[in-house]
PDB file of C-alpha atoms in Angstrom:
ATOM      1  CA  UNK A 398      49.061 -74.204 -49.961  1.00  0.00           C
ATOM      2  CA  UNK A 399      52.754 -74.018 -51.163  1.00  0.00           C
ATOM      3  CA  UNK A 400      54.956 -71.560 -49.115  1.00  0.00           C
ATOM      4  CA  UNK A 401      56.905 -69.185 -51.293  1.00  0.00           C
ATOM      5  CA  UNK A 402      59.831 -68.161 -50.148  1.00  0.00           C
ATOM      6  CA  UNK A 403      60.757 -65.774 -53.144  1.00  0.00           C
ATOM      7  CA  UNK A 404      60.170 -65.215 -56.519  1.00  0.00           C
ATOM      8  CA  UNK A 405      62.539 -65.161 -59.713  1.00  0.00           C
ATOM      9  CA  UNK A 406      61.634 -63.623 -63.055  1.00  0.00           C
ATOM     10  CA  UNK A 407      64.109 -65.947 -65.713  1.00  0.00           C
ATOM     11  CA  UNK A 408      65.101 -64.077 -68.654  1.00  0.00           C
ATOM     12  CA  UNK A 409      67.411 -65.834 -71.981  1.00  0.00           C
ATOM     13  CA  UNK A 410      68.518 -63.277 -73.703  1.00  0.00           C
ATOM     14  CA  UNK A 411      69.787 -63.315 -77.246  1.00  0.00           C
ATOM     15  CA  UNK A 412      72.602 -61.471 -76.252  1.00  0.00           C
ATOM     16  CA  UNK A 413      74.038 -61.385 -72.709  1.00  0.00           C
ATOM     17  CA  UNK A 414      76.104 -58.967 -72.791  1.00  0.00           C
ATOM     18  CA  UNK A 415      73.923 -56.304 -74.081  1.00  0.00           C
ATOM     19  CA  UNK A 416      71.170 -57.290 -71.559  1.00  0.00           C
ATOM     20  CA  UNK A 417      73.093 -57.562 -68.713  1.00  0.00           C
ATOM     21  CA  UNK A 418      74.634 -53.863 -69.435  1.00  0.00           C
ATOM     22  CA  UNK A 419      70.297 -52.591 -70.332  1.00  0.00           C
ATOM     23  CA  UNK A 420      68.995 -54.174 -66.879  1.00  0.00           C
ATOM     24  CA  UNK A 421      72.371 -53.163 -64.963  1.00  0.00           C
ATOM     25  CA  UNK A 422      73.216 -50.057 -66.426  1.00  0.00           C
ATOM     26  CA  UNK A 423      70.468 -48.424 -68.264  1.00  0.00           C
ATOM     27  CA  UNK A 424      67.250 -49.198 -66.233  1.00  0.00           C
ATOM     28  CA  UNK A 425      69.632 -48.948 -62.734  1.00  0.00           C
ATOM     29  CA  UNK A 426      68.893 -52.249 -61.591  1.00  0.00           C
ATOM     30  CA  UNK A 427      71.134 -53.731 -58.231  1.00  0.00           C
ATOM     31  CA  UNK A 428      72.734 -56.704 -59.003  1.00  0.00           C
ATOM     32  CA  UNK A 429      71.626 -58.872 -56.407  1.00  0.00           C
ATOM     33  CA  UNK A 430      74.728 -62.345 -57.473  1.00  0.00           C
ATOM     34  CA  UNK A 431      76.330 -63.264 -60.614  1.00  0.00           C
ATOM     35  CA  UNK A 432      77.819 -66.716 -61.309  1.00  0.00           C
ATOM     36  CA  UNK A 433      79.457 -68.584 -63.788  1.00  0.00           C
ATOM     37  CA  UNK A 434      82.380 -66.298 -65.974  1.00  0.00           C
ATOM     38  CA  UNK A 435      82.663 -64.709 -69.067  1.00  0.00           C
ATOM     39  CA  UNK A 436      80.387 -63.541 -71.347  1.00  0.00           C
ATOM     40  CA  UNK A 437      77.761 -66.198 -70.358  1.00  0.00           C
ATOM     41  CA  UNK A 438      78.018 -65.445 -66.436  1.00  0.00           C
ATOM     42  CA  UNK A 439      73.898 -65.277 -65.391  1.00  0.00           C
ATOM     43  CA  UNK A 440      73.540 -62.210 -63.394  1.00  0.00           C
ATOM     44  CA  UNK A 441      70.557 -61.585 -61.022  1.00  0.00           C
ATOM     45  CA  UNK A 442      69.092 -58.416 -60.427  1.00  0.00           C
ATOM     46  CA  UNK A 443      67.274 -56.817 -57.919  1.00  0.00           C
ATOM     47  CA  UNK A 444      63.361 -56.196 -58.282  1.00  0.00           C
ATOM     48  CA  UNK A 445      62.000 -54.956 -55.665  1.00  0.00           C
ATOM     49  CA  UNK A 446      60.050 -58.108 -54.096  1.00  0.00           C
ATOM     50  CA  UNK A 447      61.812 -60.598 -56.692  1.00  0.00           C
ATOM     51  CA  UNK A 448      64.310 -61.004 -58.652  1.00  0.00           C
ATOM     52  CA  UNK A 449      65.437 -60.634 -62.308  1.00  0.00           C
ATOM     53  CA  UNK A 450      67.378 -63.813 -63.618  1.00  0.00           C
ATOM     54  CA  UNK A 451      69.510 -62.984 -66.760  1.00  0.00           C
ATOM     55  CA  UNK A 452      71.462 -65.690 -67.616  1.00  0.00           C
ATOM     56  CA  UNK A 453      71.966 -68.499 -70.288  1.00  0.00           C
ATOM     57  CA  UNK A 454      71.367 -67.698 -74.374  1.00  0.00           C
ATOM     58  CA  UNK A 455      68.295 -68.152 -76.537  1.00  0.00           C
ATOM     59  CA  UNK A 456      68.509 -68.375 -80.193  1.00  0.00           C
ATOM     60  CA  UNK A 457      65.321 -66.629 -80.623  1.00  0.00           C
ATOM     61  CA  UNK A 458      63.789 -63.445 -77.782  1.00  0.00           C
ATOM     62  CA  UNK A 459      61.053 -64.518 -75.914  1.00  0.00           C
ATOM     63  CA  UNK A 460      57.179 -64.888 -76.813  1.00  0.00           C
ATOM     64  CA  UNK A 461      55.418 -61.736 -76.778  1.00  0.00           C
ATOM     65  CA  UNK A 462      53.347 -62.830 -74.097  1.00  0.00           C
ATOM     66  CA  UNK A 463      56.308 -62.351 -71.133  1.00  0.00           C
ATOM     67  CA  UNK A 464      55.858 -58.695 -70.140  1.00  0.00           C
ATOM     68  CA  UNK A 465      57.794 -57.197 -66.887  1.00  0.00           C
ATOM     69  CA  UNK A 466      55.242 -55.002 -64.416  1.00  0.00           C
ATOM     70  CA  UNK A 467      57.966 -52.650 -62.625  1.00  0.00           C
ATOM     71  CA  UNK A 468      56.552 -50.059 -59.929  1.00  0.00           C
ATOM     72  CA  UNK A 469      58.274 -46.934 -59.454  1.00  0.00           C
ATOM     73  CA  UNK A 470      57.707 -44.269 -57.119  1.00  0.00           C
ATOM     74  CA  UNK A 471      57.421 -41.580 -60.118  1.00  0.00           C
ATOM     75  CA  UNK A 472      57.201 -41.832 -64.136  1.00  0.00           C
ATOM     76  CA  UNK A 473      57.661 -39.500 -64.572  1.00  0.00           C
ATOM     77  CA  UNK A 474      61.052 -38.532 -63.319  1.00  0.00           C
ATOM     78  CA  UNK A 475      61.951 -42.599 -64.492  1.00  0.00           C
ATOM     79  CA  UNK A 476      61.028 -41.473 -68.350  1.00  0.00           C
ATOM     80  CA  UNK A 477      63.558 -38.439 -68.007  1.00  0.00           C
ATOM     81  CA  UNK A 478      66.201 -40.638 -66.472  1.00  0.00           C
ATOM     82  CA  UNK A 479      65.921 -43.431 -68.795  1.00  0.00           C
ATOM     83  CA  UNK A 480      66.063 -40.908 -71.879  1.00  0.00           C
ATOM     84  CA  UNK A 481      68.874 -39.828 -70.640  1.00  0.00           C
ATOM     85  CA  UNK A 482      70.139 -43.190 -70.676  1.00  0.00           C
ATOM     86  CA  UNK A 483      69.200 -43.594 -74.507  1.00  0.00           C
ATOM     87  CA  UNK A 484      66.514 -46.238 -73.638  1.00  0.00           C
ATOM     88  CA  UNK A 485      63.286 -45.630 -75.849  1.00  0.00           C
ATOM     89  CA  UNK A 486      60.154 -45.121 -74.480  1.00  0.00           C
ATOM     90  CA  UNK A 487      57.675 -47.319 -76.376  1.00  0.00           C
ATOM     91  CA  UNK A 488      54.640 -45.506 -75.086  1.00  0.00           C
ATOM     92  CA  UNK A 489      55.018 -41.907 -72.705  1.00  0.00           C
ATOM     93  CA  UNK A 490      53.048 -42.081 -69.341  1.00  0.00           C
ATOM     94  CA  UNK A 491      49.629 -42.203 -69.315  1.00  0.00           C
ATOM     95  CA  UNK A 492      47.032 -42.327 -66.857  1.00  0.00           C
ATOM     96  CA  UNK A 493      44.770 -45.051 -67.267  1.00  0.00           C
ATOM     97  CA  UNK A 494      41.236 -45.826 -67.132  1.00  0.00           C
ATOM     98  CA  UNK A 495      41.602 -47.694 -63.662  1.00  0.00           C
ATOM     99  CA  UNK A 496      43.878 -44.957 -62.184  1.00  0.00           C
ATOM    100  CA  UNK A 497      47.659 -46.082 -62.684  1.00  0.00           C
ATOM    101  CA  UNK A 498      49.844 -44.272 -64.514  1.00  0.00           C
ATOM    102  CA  UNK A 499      51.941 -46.494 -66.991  1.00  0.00           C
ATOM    103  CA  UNK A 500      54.735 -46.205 -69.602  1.00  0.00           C
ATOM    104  CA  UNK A 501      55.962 -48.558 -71.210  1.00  0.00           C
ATOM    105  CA  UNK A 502      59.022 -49.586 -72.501  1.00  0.00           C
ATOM    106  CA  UNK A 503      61.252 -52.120 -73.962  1.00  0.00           C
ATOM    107  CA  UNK A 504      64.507 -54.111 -73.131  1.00  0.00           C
ATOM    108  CA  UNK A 505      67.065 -55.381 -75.932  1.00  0.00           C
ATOM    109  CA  UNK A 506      65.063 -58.638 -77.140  1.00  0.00           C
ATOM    110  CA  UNK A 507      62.001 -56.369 -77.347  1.00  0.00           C
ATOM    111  CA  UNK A 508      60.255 -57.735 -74.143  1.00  0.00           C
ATOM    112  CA  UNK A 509      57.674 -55.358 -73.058  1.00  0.00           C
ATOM    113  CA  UNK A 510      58.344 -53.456 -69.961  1.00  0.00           C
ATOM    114  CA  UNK A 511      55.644 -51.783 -68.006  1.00  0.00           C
ATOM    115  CA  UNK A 512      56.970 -49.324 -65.410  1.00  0.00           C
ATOM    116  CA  UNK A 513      53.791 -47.929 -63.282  1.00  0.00           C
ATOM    117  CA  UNK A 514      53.277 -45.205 -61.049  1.00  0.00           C
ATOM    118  CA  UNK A 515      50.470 -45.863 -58.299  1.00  0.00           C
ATOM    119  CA  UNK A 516      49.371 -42.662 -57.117  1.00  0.00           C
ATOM    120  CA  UNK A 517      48.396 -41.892 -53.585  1.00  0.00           C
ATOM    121  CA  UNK A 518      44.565 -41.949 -53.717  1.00  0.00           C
ATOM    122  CA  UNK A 519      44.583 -45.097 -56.014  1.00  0.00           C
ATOM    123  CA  UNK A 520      42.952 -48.573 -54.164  1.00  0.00           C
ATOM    124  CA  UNK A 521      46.199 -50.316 -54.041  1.00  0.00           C
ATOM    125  CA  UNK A 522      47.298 -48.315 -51.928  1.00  0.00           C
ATOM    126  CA  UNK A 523      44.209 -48.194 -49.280  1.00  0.00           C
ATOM    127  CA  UNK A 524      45.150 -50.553 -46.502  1.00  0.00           C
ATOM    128  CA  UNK A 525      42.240 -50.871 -43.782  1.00  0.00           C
ATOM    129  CA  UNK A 526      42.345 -50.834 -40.441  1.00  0.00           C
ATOM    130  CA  UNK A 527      46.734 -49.567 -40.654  1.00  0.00           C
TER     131      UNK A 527
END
């Protein structure tokens, strides 16, 4: 079995800048290092149990396939602060069928952001025997 030490999530943007100042400023995110200078500097960001690599430049935003799972602690309070921010909500919280409450959301390329509320009662949660 390999032994992970960490985890990355590597993002090329097609535009630096504007992602670095979405991630950073917008959604709130700690910058965890940056290296390199100027307008192509990679910047990594906090997330939680990983990290958030944006660095580099594509000439076309990524497949529609990559999708970012962020927890938060509420949705609801996240949607007002992030409307606040002038970041679109693609799709306002809902509770799904198997008990987490989702919205989703967007970041400059149009890479699908999924910030989810697990609430108290839900099985994730339930940790036997602690």
């Amino acid at each position: 079995m390999v032994h992970v030490l960490g985890s990355r999530i590597l993002l090329r943007p097609t535009d630096p800048e504007r992602s670095r100042a979405f991630y950073g400023e917008q959604l709130g995110l700690a910058v965890y290092r940056e290296f390199g200078t100027g307008a192509e500097r990679g910047t990594v960001f906090f997330l939680g149990g990983g990290f958030l690599e944006v660095s580099g430049r594509s000439e076309t935003p990524p497949a529609p396939a990559v999708r970012l799972w962020l927890q938060v602690e509420d949705v609801a309070a996240a949607r007002e602060e992030l409307r606040a921010k002038g970041v679109e909500i693609v799709r306002p919280p809902v509770k799904e069928p198997w008990g987490l409450v989702e919205m989703w959301i967007a970041d400059p390329d149009g890479t699908p952001i999924v910030l989810v509320e697990v609430p108290a009662d839900h099985p994730i949660r339930y940790r036997p025997g602690i």
